[in-house]
Tab-separated table of C-alpha atoms in Angstrom:
chain	number	residue	atom	x	y	z
A	1452	UNK	CA	-5.747	-2.037	9.148
A	1453	UNK	CA	-7.709	-2.991	12.209
A	1454	UNK	CA	-7.890	-6.635	13.018
A	1455	UNK	CA	-11.605	-6.670	14.058
A	1456	UNK	CA	-12.939	-5.852	10.402
A	1457	UNK	CA	-15.463	-8.562	9.673
A	1458	UNK	CA	-17.854	-7.109	7.237
A	1459	UNK	CA	-17.345	-6.371	3.450
A	1460	UNK	CA	-18.953	-2.869	4.080
A	1461	UNK	CA	-16.384	-2.084	6.672
A	1462	UNK	CA	-13.371	-2.471	4.098
A	1463	UNK	CA	-12.174	0.625	2.028
A	1464	UNK	CA	-13.312	0.457	-1.585
A	1465	UNK	CA	-9.882	-0.820	-2.669
A	1466	UNK	CA	-10.062	-3.758	-0.334
A	1467	UNK	CA	-13.624	-4.459	-1.401
A	1468	UNK	CA	-12.226	-4.823	-5.074
A	1469	UNK	CA	-9.726	-7.008	-3.812
A	1470	UNK	CA	-12.268	-9.262	-1.854
A	1471	UNK	CA	-14.284	-9.766	-5.097
A	1472	UNK	CA	-11.196	-11.003	-6.837
A	1473	UNK	CA	-10.103	-13.435	-4.127
A	1474	UNK	CA	-13.631	-14.610	-4.014
A	1475	UNK	CA	-13.349	-15.709	-7.570
A	1476	UNK	CA	-10.120	-17.784	-7.293
A	1477	UNK	CA	-9.891	-21.381	-6.882
A	1478	UNK	CA	-7.650	-20.818	-3.831
A	1479	UNK	CA	-9.974	-18.620	-1.721
A	1480	UNK	CA	-13.457	-19.239	-2.940
A	1481	UNK	CA	-14.306	-21.720	-0.052
A	1482	UNK	CA	-13.513	-19.245	2.613
A	1483	UNK	CA	-16.293	-17.665	4.561
A	1484	UNK	CA	-17.269	-13.998	3.910
A	1485	UNK	CA	-15.759	-12.972	7.265
A	1486	UNK	CA	-12.404	-14.901	6.585
A	1487	UNK	CA	-12.198	-13.484	3.314
A	1488	UNK	CA	-12.697	-10.046	4.549
A	1489	UNK	CA	-9.986	-10.496	7.076
A	1490	UNK	CA	-7.638	-11.643	4.363
A	1491	UNK	CA	-8.596	-8.746	1.987
A	1492	UNK	CA	-7.844	-6.411	4.614
A	1493	UNK	CA	-4.189	-7.197	4.638
A	1494	UNK	CA	-3.986	-7.119	0.783
A	1495	UNK	CA	-2.943	-4.167	-1.511
A	1496	UNK	CA	-3.017	-3.600	-5.268
A	1497	UNK	CA	0.565	-3.319	-6.831
A	1498	UNK	CA	0.943	-2.442	-10.465
A	1499	UNK	CA	3.773	-3.301	-13.031
A	1500	UNK	CA	4.437	-2.087	-16.443
A	1501	UNK	CA	4.873	-4.514	-19.315
A	1502	UNK	CA	8.359	-6.013	-19.014
A	1503	UNK	CA	8.797	-5.306	-15.536
A	1504	UNK	CA	10.537	-7.701	-13.065
A	1505	UNK	CA	8.239	-8.587	-10.322
A	1506	UNK	CA	10.966	-10.672	-8.560
A	1507	UNK	CA	13.903	-12.558	-9.579
A	1508	UNK	CA	15.169	-16.039	-8.833
A	1509	UNK	CA	17.178	-15.665	-5.451
A	1510	UNK	CA	15.184	-12.663	-4.094
A	1511	UNK	CA	13.832	-12.990	-0.641
A	1512	UNK	CA	10.436	-14.679	-0.705
A	1513	UNK	CA	8.228	-12.088	1.166
A	1514	UNK	CA	5.060	-11.727	-0.734
A	1515	UNK	CA	2.332	-13.815	-2.238
A	1516	UNK	CA	0.576	-12.545	-5.457
A	1517	UNK	CA	-2.897	-13.035	-7.115
A	1518	UNK	CA	-3.210	-11.665	-10.718
A	1519	UNK	CA	-6.163	-9.176	-10.668
A	1520	UNK	CA	-5.573	-8.308	-14.439
A	1521	UNK	CA	-2.874	-9.051	-17.035
A	1522	UNK	CA	-0.503	-11.920	-17.647
A	1523	UNK	CA	2.874	-12.849	-15.984
A	1524	UNK	CA	5.598	-15.253	-17.160
A	1525	UNK	CA	7.628	-17.576	-14.918
A	1526	UNK	CA	11.071	-18.440	-16.113
A	1527	UNK	CA	14.004	-20.226	-14.651
A	1528	UNK	CA	17.569	-18.824	-15.429
A	1529	UNK	CA	20.196	-21.041	-16.547
A	1530	UNK	CA	23.831	-20.320	-17.368
A	1531	UNK	CA	24.693	-16.720	-18.361
A	1532	UNK	CA	22.172	-15.675	-20.865
A	1533	UNK	CA	19.084	-18.048	-20.933
A	1534	UNK	CA	15.775	-18.064	-19.385
A	1535	UNK	CA	13.727	-21.321	-19.690
A	1536	UNK	CA	9.733	-20.243	-19.460
A	1537	UNK	CA	7.992	-22.667	-17.333
A	1538	UNK	CA	4.521	-20.910	-17.223
A	1539	UNK	CA	2.280	-18.142	-18.315
A	1540	UNK	CA	-0.381	-17.051	-15.963
A	1541	UNK	CA	-3.406	-14.881	-16.204
A	1542	UNK	CA	-6.234	-13.420	-14.158
A	1543	UNK	CA	-7.114	-15.084	-10.735
A	1544	UNK	CA	-4.153	-17.287	-10.715
A	1545	UNK	CA	-1.472	-16.960	-8.143
A	1546	UNK	CA	2.207	-17.262	-7.795
A	1547	UNK	CA	5.142	-16.789	-5.327
A	1548	UNK	CA	3.980	-19.505	-2.850
A	1549	UNK	CA	6.790	-22.016	-3.367
A	1550	UNK	CA	9.388	-19.583	-1.684
A	1551	UNK	CA	7.165	-18.690	1.260
A	1552	UNK	CA	6.160	-22.310	1.933
A	1553	UNK	CA	9.646	-23.469	1.936
A	1554	UNK	CA	11.122	-20.389	3.598
A	1555	UNK	CA	13.569	-20.212	0.714
A	1556	UNK	CA	14.268	-17.448	-1.812
A	1557	UNK	CA	12.043	-17.458	-4.898
A	1558	UNK	CA	12.901	-20.325	-7.163
A	1559	UNK	CA	12.211	-18.410	-10.325
A	1560	UNK	CA	11.826	-15.083	-12.158
A	1561	UNK	CA	8.536	-13.559	-12.730
A	1562	UNK	CA	8.020	-10.802	-15.378
A	1563	UNK	CA	5.042	-8.907	-16.433
A	1564	UNK	CA	4.089	-9.774	-20.060
A	1565	UNK	CA	1.891	-6.689	-20.095
A	1566	UNK	CA	0.687	-4.034	-17.809
A	1567	UNK	CA	-0.323	-5.840	-14.672
A	1568	UNK	CA	-2.467	-5.273	-11.479
A	1569	UNK	CA	-1.499	-7.723	-8.747
A	1570	UNK	CA	-2.861	-8.414	-5.355
A	1571	UNK	CA	-0.074	-8.338	-2.844
A	1572	UNK	CA	-0.443	-10.477	0.251
A	1573	UNK	CA	2.625	-10.413	2.829
A	1574	UNK	CA	4.060	-13.513	3.669
A	1575	UNK	CA	2.800	-13.795	7.342
A	1576	UNK	CA	-0.769	-13.550	6.383
A	1577	UNK	CA	-0.428	-15.974	3.587
A	1578	UNK	CA	1.164	-18.533	5.645
A	1579	UNK	CA	-1.685	-17.843	8.425
A	1580	UNK	CA	-4.322	-18.646	5.570
A	1581	UNK	CA	-2.492	-21.875	4.602
A	1582	UNK	CA	-2.222	-23.144	8.311
A	1583	UNK	CA	-5.813	-22.022	9.339
A	1584	UNK	CA	-7.773	-22.885	6.272
A	1585	UNK	CA	-8.053	-26.387	5.099
A	1586	UNK	CA	-9.348	-25.432	1.865
A	1587	UNK	CA	-6.586	-23.234	0.947
A	1588	UNK	CA	-3.867	-25.929	1.853
A	1589	UNK	CA	-5.840	-28.405	-0.202
A	1590	UNK	CA	-5.821	-26.333	-3.344
A	1591	UNK	CA	-2.089	-25.610	-2.955
A	1592	UNK	CA	-1.313	-29.076	-2.626
A	1593	UNK	CA	-3.210	-30.278	-5.557
A	1594	UNK	CA	-1.429	-27.407	-7.542
A	1595	UNK	CA	1.993	-28.794	-6.339
A	1596	UNK	CA	1.102	-32.291	-7.403
A	1597	UNK	CA	0.138	-30.999	-10.743
A	1598	UNK	CA	3.464	-29.209	-11.031
A	1599	UNK	CA	5.362	-32.363	-10.142
A	1600	UNK	CA	3.485	-34.345	-12.592
A	1601	UNK	CA	4.125	-31.816	-15.379
A	1602	UNK	CA	7.818	-31.804	-14.473
A	1603	UNK	CA	8.040	-35.478	-14.824
A	1604	UNK	CA	6.126	-35.324	-18.088
A	1605	UNK	CA	8.569	-32.707	-19.283
A	1606	UNK	CA	11.439	-35.103	-18.452
A	1607	UNK	CA	9.818	-37.831	-20.341
A	1608	UNK	CA	9.021	-35.653	-23.299
A	1609	UNK	CA	12.674	-34.536	-23.535
A	1610	UNK	CA	13.768	-38.244	-23.767
A	1611	UNK	CA	11.159	-39.787	-25.978
A	1612	UNK	CA	9.293	-37.101	-28.126
A	1613	UNK	CA	10.584	-35.866	-31.306
A	1614	UNK	CA	11.187	-32.157	-32.060
A	1615	UNK	CA	7.595	-31.483	-33.173
A	1616	UNK	CA	6.133	-33.161	-30.191
A	1617	UNK	CA	8.268	-31.438	-27.670
A	1618	UNK	CA	7.464	-28.085	-29.331
A	1619	UNK	CA	3.683	-28.815	-29.288
A	1620	UNK	CA	3.871	-30.069	-25.637
A	1621	UNK	CA	5.649	-26.716	-24.559
A	1622	UNK	CA	3.046	-24.601	-26.252
A	1623	UNK	CA	0.107	-26.578	-24.712
A	1624	UNK	CA	2.012	-26.256	-21.333
A	1625	UNK	CA	2.346	-22.562	-21.619
A	1626	UNK	CA	-1.119	-21.760	-22.828
A	1627	UNK	CA	-3.098	-23.882	-20.478
A	1628	UNK	CA	-3.830	-23.024	-16.878
A	1629	UNK	CA	-6.072	-24.345	-14.171
A	1630	UNK	CA	-9.015	-22.170	-15.441
A	1631	UNK	CA	-8.590	-21.751	-19.061
A	1632	UNK	CA	-6.786	-22.025	-22.335
A	1633	UNK	CA	-4.749	-18.830	-23.066
A	1634	UNK	CA	-4.831	-19.027	-26.739
A	1635	UNK	CA	-2.442	-16.162	-27.368
A	1636	UNK	CA	0.926	-15.857	-25.639
A	1637	UNK	CA	3.881	-13.508	-25.895
A	1638	UNK	CA	7.028	-15.423	-26.473
A	1639	UNK	CA	10.045	-15.128	-28.829
A	1640	UNK	CA	11.120	-18.131	-30.956
A	1641	UNK	CA	14.346	-18.359	-29.114
A	1642	UNK	CA	12.693	-18.687	-25.888
A	1643	UNK	CA	10.301	-21.223	-27.153
A	1644	UNK	CA	12.974	-23.303	-28.731
A	1645	UNK	CA	15.116	-23.279	-25.663
A	1646	UNK	CA	12.314	-24.416	-23.634
A	1647	UNK	CA	11.502	-27.283	-25.774
A	1648	UNK	CA	15.221	-28.299	-25.947
A	1649	UNK	CA	16.071	-27.550	-29.520
A	1650	UNK	CA	17.967	-25.080	-31.791
A	1651	UNK	CA	16.088	-21.993	-32.706
A	1652	UNK	CA	16.377	-22.971	-36.514
A	1653	UNK	CA	14.522	-26.214	-35.778
A	1654	UNK	CA	11.866	-24.447	-33.881
A	1655	UNK	CA	11.427	-21.823	-36.790
A	1656	UNK	CA	11.145	-24.689	-39.315
A	1657	UNK	CA	8.278	-26.478	-37.305
A	1658	UNK	CA	6.512	-23.236	-36.541
A	1659	UNK	CA	6.528	-22.271	-40.323
A	1660	UNK	CA	5.141	-25.608	-41.133
A	1661	UNK	CA	2.411	-25.076	-38.563
A	1662	UNK	CA	1.505	-21.623	-39.692
A	1663	UNK	CA	1.022	-23.017	-43.256
A	1664	UNK	CA	-1.264	-25.786	-41.764
A	1665	UNK	CA	-3.052	-23.047	-39.792
A	1666	UNK	CA	-2.391	-24.862	-36.390
A	1667	UNK	CA	-0.763	-21.467	-35.306
A	1668	UNK	CA	-0.228	-17.922	-36.158
A	1669	UNK	CA	2.633	-15.765	-35.248
A	1670	UNK	CA	3.146	-12.005	-35.054
A	1671	UNK	CA	5.746	-9.769	-33.341
A	1672	UNK	CA	6.741	-12.136	-30.684
A	1673	UNK	CA	3.083	-13.473	-30.148
A	1674	UNK	CA	1.963	-16.947	-30.831
A	1675	UNK	CA	-1.752	-17.984	-31.095
A	1676	UNK	CA	-2.849	-21.400	-31.059
A	1677	UNK	CA	-5.598	-21.822	-33.961
A	1678	UNK	CA	-6.094	-25.621	-33.575
A	1679	UNK	CA	-5.509	-26.915	-30.038
A	1680	UNK	CA	-6.588	-30.533	-30.838
A	1681	UNK	CA	-4.124	-30.458	-33.552
A	1682	UNK	CA	-1.311	-29.849	-31.307
A	1683	UNK	CA	-2.479	-32.674	-29.062
A	1684	UNK	CA	-2.546	-35.146	-32.056
A	1685	UNK	CA	1.135	-34.128	-32.776
A	1686	UNK	CA	2.033	-35.043	-29.326
A	1687	UNK	CA	0.100	-38.255	-29.467
A	1688	UNK	CA	1.823	-39.195	-32.881
A	1689	UNK	CA	5.187	-38.339	-31.361
A	1690	UNK	CA	4.450	-40.626	-28.331
A	1691	UNK	CA	3.399	-43.580	-30.694
A	1692	UNK	CA	6.390	-43.150	-32.976
A	1693	UNK	CA	8.716	-43.263	-30.071
A	1694	UNK	CA	7.885	-46.873	-29.338
């Protein structure tokens, strides 16, 4: 696409839709219209069916993604058969930046939790945006700081929280993003148990108690948070009891 496009009306209809989505994201909302038009001109939509692999850990990092619609799940693969779920992301969130910024392969695996429409920005244009626009760099730095803090908190949780506290912390981490609380997630008990560092039977027992107390509900591989504040109380109680 021509490099001299500077007005929204000059963009094809697809890129105009991309422009509107990028404008609504925390990452790009501070860009001028001209800057955002230029960025959108290098993007395209990519579609993934539910369950499809967007990329795997170790793949060459070559694209940055913004979620136009749908949900994705980020996981880290350990051993020969287990994926640890680290984040569920939804509309207007982004992923893929770690590999691009570090010039390394993607550090995780990303799957489509449902049919997804993603905005694909090639590596070179993403890195140009990071280097040229202070606001973009700032948002990414704050996101990375948040990830580091969450990682440190998860390490503390694994050492000091009891099983209900760890499970509640995992659910809150998976259902909370920078924009909203995602009250319903798709996850199996096995994946949730492993991500919380406990046996599946232990997780199943705790989840059963929480269902009876109407803290959560589960159905066909889905978990819905009914009482978010109660989960926070469980974490707090676990922290208090650890001292």
